[in-house]
XYZ file of C-alpha atoms in Angstrom:
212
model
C 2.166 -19.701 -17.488
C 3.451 -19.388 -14.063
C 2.198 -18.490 -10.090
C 4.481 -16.656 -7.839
C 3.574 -16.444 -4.418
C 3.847 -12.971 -2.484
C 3.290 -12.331 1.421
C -0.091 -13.105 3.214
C -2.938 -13.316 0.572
C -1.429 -11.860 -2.619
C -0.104 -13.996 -5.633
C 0.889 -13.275 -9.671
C -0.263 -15.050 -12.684
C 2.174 -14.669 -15.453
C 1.113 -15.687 -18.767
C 3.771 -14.688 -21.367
C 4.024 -11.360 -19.586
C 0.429 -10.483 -19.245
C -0.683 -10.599 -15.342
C -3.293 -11.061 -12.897
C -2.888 -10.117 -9.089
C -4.876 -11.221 -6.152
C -5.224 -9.409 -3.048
C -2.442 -7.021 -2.772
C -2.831 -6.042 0.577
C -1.352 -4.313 3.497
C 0.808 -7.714 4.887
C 2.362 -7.295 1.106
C 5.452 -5.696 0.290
C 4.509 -2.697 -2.023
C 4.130 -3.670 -4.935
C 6.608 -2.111 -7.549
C 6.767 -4.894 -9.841
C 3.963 -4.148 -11.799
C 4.671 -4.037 -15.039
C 2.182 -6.007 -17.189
C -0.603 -6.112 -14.618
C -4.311 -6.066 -16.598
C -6.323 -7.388 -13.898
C -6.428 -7.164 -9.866
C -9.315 -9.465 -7.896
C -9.697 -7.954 -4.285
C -11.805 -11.228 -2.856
C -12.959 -8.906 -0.088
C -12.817 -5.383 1.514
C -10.523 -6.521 4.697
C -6.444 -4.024 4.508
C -4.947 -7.110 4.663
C -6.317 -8.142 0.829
C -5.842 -4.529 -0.537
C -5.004 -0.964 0.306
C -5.486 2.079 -1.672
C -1.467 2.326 -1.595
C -0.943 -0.780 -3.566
C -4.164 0.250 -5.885
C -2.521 3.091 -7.420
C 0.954 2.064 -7.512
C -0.129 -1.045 -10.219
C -2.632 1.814 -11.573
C 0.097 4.260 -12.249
C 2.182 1.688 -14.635
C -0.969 -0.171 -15.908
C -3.958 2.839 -16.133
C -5.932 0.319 -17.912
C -5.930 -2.174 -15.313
C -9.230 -3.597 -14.897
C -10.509 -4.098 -10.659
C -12.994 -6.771 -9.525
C -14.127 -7.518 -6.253
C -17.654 -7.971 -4.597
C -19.881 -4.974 -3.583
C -18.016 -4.210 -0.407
C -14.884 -3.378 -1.965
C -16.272 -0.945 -4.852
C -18.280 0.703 -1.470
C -14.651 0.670 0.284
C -11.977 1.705 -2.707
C -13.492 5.317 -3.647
C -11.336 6.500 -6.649
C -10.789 3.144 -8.499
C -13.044 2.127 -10.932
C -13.986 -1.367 -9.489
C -16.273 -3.820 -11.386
C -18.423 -5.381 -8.848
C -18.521 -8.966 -9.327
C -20.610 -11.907 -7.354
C -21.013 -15.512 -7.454
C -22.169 -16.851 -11.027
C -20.134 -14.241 -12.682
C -17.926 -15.191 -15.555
C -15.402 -12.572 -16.963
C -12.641 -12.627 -19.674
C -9.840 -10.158 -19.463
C -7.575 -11.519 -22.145
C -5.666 -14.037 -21.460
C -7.174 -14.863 -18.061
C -10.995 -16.313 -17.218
C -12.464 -15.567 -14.267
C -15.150 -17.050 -12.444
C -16.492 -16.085 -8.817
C -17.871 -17.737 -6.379
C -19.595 -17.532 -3.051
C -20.225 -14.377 -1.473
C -19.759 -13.591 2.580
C -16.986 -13.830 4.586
C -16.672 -16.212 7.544
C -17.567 -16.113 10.493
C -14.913 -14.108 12.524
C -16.736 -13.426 15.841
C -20.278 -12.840 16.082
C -19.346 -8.982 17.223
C -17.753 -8.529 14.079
C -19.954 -8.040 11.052
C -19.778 -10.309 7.968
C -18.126 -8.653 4.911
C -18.463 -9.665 0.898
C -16.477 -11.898 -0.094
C -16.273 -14.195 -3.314
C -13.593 -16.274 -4.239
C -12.086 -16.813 -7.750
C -11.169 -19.681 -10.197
C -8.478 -18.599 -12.803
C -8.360 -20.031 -15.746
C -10.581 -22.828 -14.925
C -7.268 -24.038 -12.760
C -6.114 -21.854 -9.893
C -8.732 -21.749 -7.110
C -8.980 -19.410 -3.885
C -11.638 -18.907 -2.240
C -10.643 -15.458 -0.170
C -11.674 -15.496 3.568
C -13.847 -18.288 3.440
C -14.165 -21.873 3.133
C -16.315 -21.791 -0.049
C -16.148 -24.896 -2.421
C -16.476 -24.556 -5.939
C -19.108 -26.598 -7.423
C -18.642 -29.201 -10.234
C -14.351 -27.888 -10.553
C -11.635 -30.051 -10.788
C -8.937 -27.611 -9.061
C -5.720 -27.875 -10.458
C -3.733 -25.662 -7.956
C -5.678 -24.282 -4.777
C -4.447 -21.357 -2.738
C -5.425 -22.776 1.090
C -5.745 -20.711 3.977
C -2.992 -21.131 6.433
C -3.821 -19.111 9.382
C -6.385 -16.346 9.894
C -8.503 -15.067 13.192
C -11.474 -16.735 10.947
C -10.014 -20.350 10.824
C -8.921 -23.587 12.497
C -6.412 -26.081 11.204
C -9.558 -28.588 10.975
C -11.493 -26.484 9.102
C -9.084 -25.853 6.600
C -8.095 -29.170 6.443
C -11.770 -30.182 5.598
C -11.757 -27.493 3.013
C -9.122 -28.646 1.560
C -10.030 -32.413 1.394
C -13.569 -31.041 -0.163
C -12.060 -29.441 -3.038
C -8.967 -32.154 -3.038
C -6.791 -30.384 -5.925
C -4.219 -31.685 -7.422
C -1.729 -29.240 -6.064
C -2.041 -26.913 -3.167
C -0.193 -24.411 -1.678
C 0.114 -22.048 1.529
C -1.969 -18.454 1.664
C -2.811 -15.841 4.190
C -0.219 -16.964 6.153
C 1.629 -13.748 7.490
C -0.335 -14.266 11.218
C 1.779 -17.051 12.157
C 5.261 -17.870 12.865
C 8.086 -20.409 11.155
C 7.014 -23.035 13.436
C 3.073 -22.185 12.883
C 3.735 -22.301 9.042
C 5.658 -25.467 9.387
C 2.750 -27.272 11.003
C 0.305 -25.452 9.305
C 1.695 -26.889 5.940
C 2.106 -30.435 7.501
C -1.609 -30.738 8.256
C -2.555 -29.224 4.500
C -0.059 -31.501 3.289
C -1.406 -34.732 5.344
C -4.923 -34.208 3.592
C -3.896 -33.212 0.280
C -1.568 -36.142 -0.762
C -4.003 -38.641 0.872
C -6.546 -37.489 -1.750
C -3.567 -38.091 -4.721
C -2.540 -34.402 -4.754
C 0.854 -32.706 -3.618
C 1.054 -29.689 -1.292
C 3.762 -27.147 -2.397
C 4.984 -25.276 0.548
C 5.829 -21.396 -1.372
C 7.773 -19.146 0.092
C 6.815 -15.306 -1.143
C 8.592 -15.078 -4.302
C 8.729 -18.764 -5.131
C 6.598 -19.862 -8.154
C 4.569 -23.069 -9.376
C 4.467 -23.616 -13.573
C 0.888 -23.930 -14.395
């Protein structure tokens, strides 16, 4: 079983050519590689996690692709079938387990309202939390997708986010906001926390992948 990073948000779980996608959004090259896809989780309504565009391209090659995502995003994606899922919820789409956590977005701005959001542990291994700084209770984390840079974060937070969950491996997400050098410190500072906990930060490029 493998995890291949794509641009911003989005990544692949491969196991022995079944796949799960997360966030396929509008900082993601279309996605046309989509054979095998059974299951999509859209952590929250925002374009940037998922656009209607990248919806039906995986649902013309995989019509039987199942959709989760929190309340906002079955309000938001009229024409998919999405299962609304929230924190608590435990679903099997064979071979991948999902279980959700959380619920709201952060805080942006207070002028900008608060979204649904729920982040996602994979397999009882691969964590991400969406756009928030959630922390999933009583987990060990094998591999956790940290926030890089967002309008919703600062490199302290995420750093504290990271040390809370302290996985055993990490690597960079949501990242298409900043530049080489931003990414470059970005993954110094996730780095920094991560191995000082006894974990090691893997700094993906899109289209690099991690064995799980």
């Amino acid at each position: 079983m493998n995890l291949t990073k794509l641009e911003h948000a989005a990544f692949v779980i491969d196991d022995a050519g079944a796949r799960l996608i997360v966030d396929p959004g509008a900082f993601t090259t279309p996605i046309t590689d989509a054979a095998g896809i059974v299951a999509v989780v859209i952590t929250h309504e925002h374009p940037d996690h998922w656009t209607p565009e990248q919806l039906e391209r995986i649902r013309s090659i995989n019509p039987d692709v199942r959709i989760f995502g929190p309340a906002g995003v079955a309000a938001a994606a009229e024409g998919f079938a999405v299962e609304v899922v929230a924190a608590g919820d435990d679903i099997e789409v064979a071979p991948f387990t999902l279980r959700f956590f959380g619920g709201r977005h952060a805080v942006i701005h207070p002028s900008i309202p608060i979204v649904d959001n729920v982040g996602v542990l994979i397999n009882g291994s691969v964590y991400y939390g969406g756009d928030s700084f959630t922390v999933p209770d009583d987990v060990e984390v094998d591999v956790m997708a940290v926030p890089a840079g967002a309008p919703w974060l600062k490199i302290s937070e995420v750093m504290d986010f990271a040390t809370a969950v302290a996985p055993k491996r990490s690597f960079p997400t949501h990242e298409m906001v900043l530049s080489r050098i931003g990414k470059n410190m970005s993954n110094q500072r996730i780095a920094d926390v991560v191995e000082a906990a006894g974990g090691e930060h893997v700094p993906l490029e899109p289209g690099e992948s991690i064995e799980l």
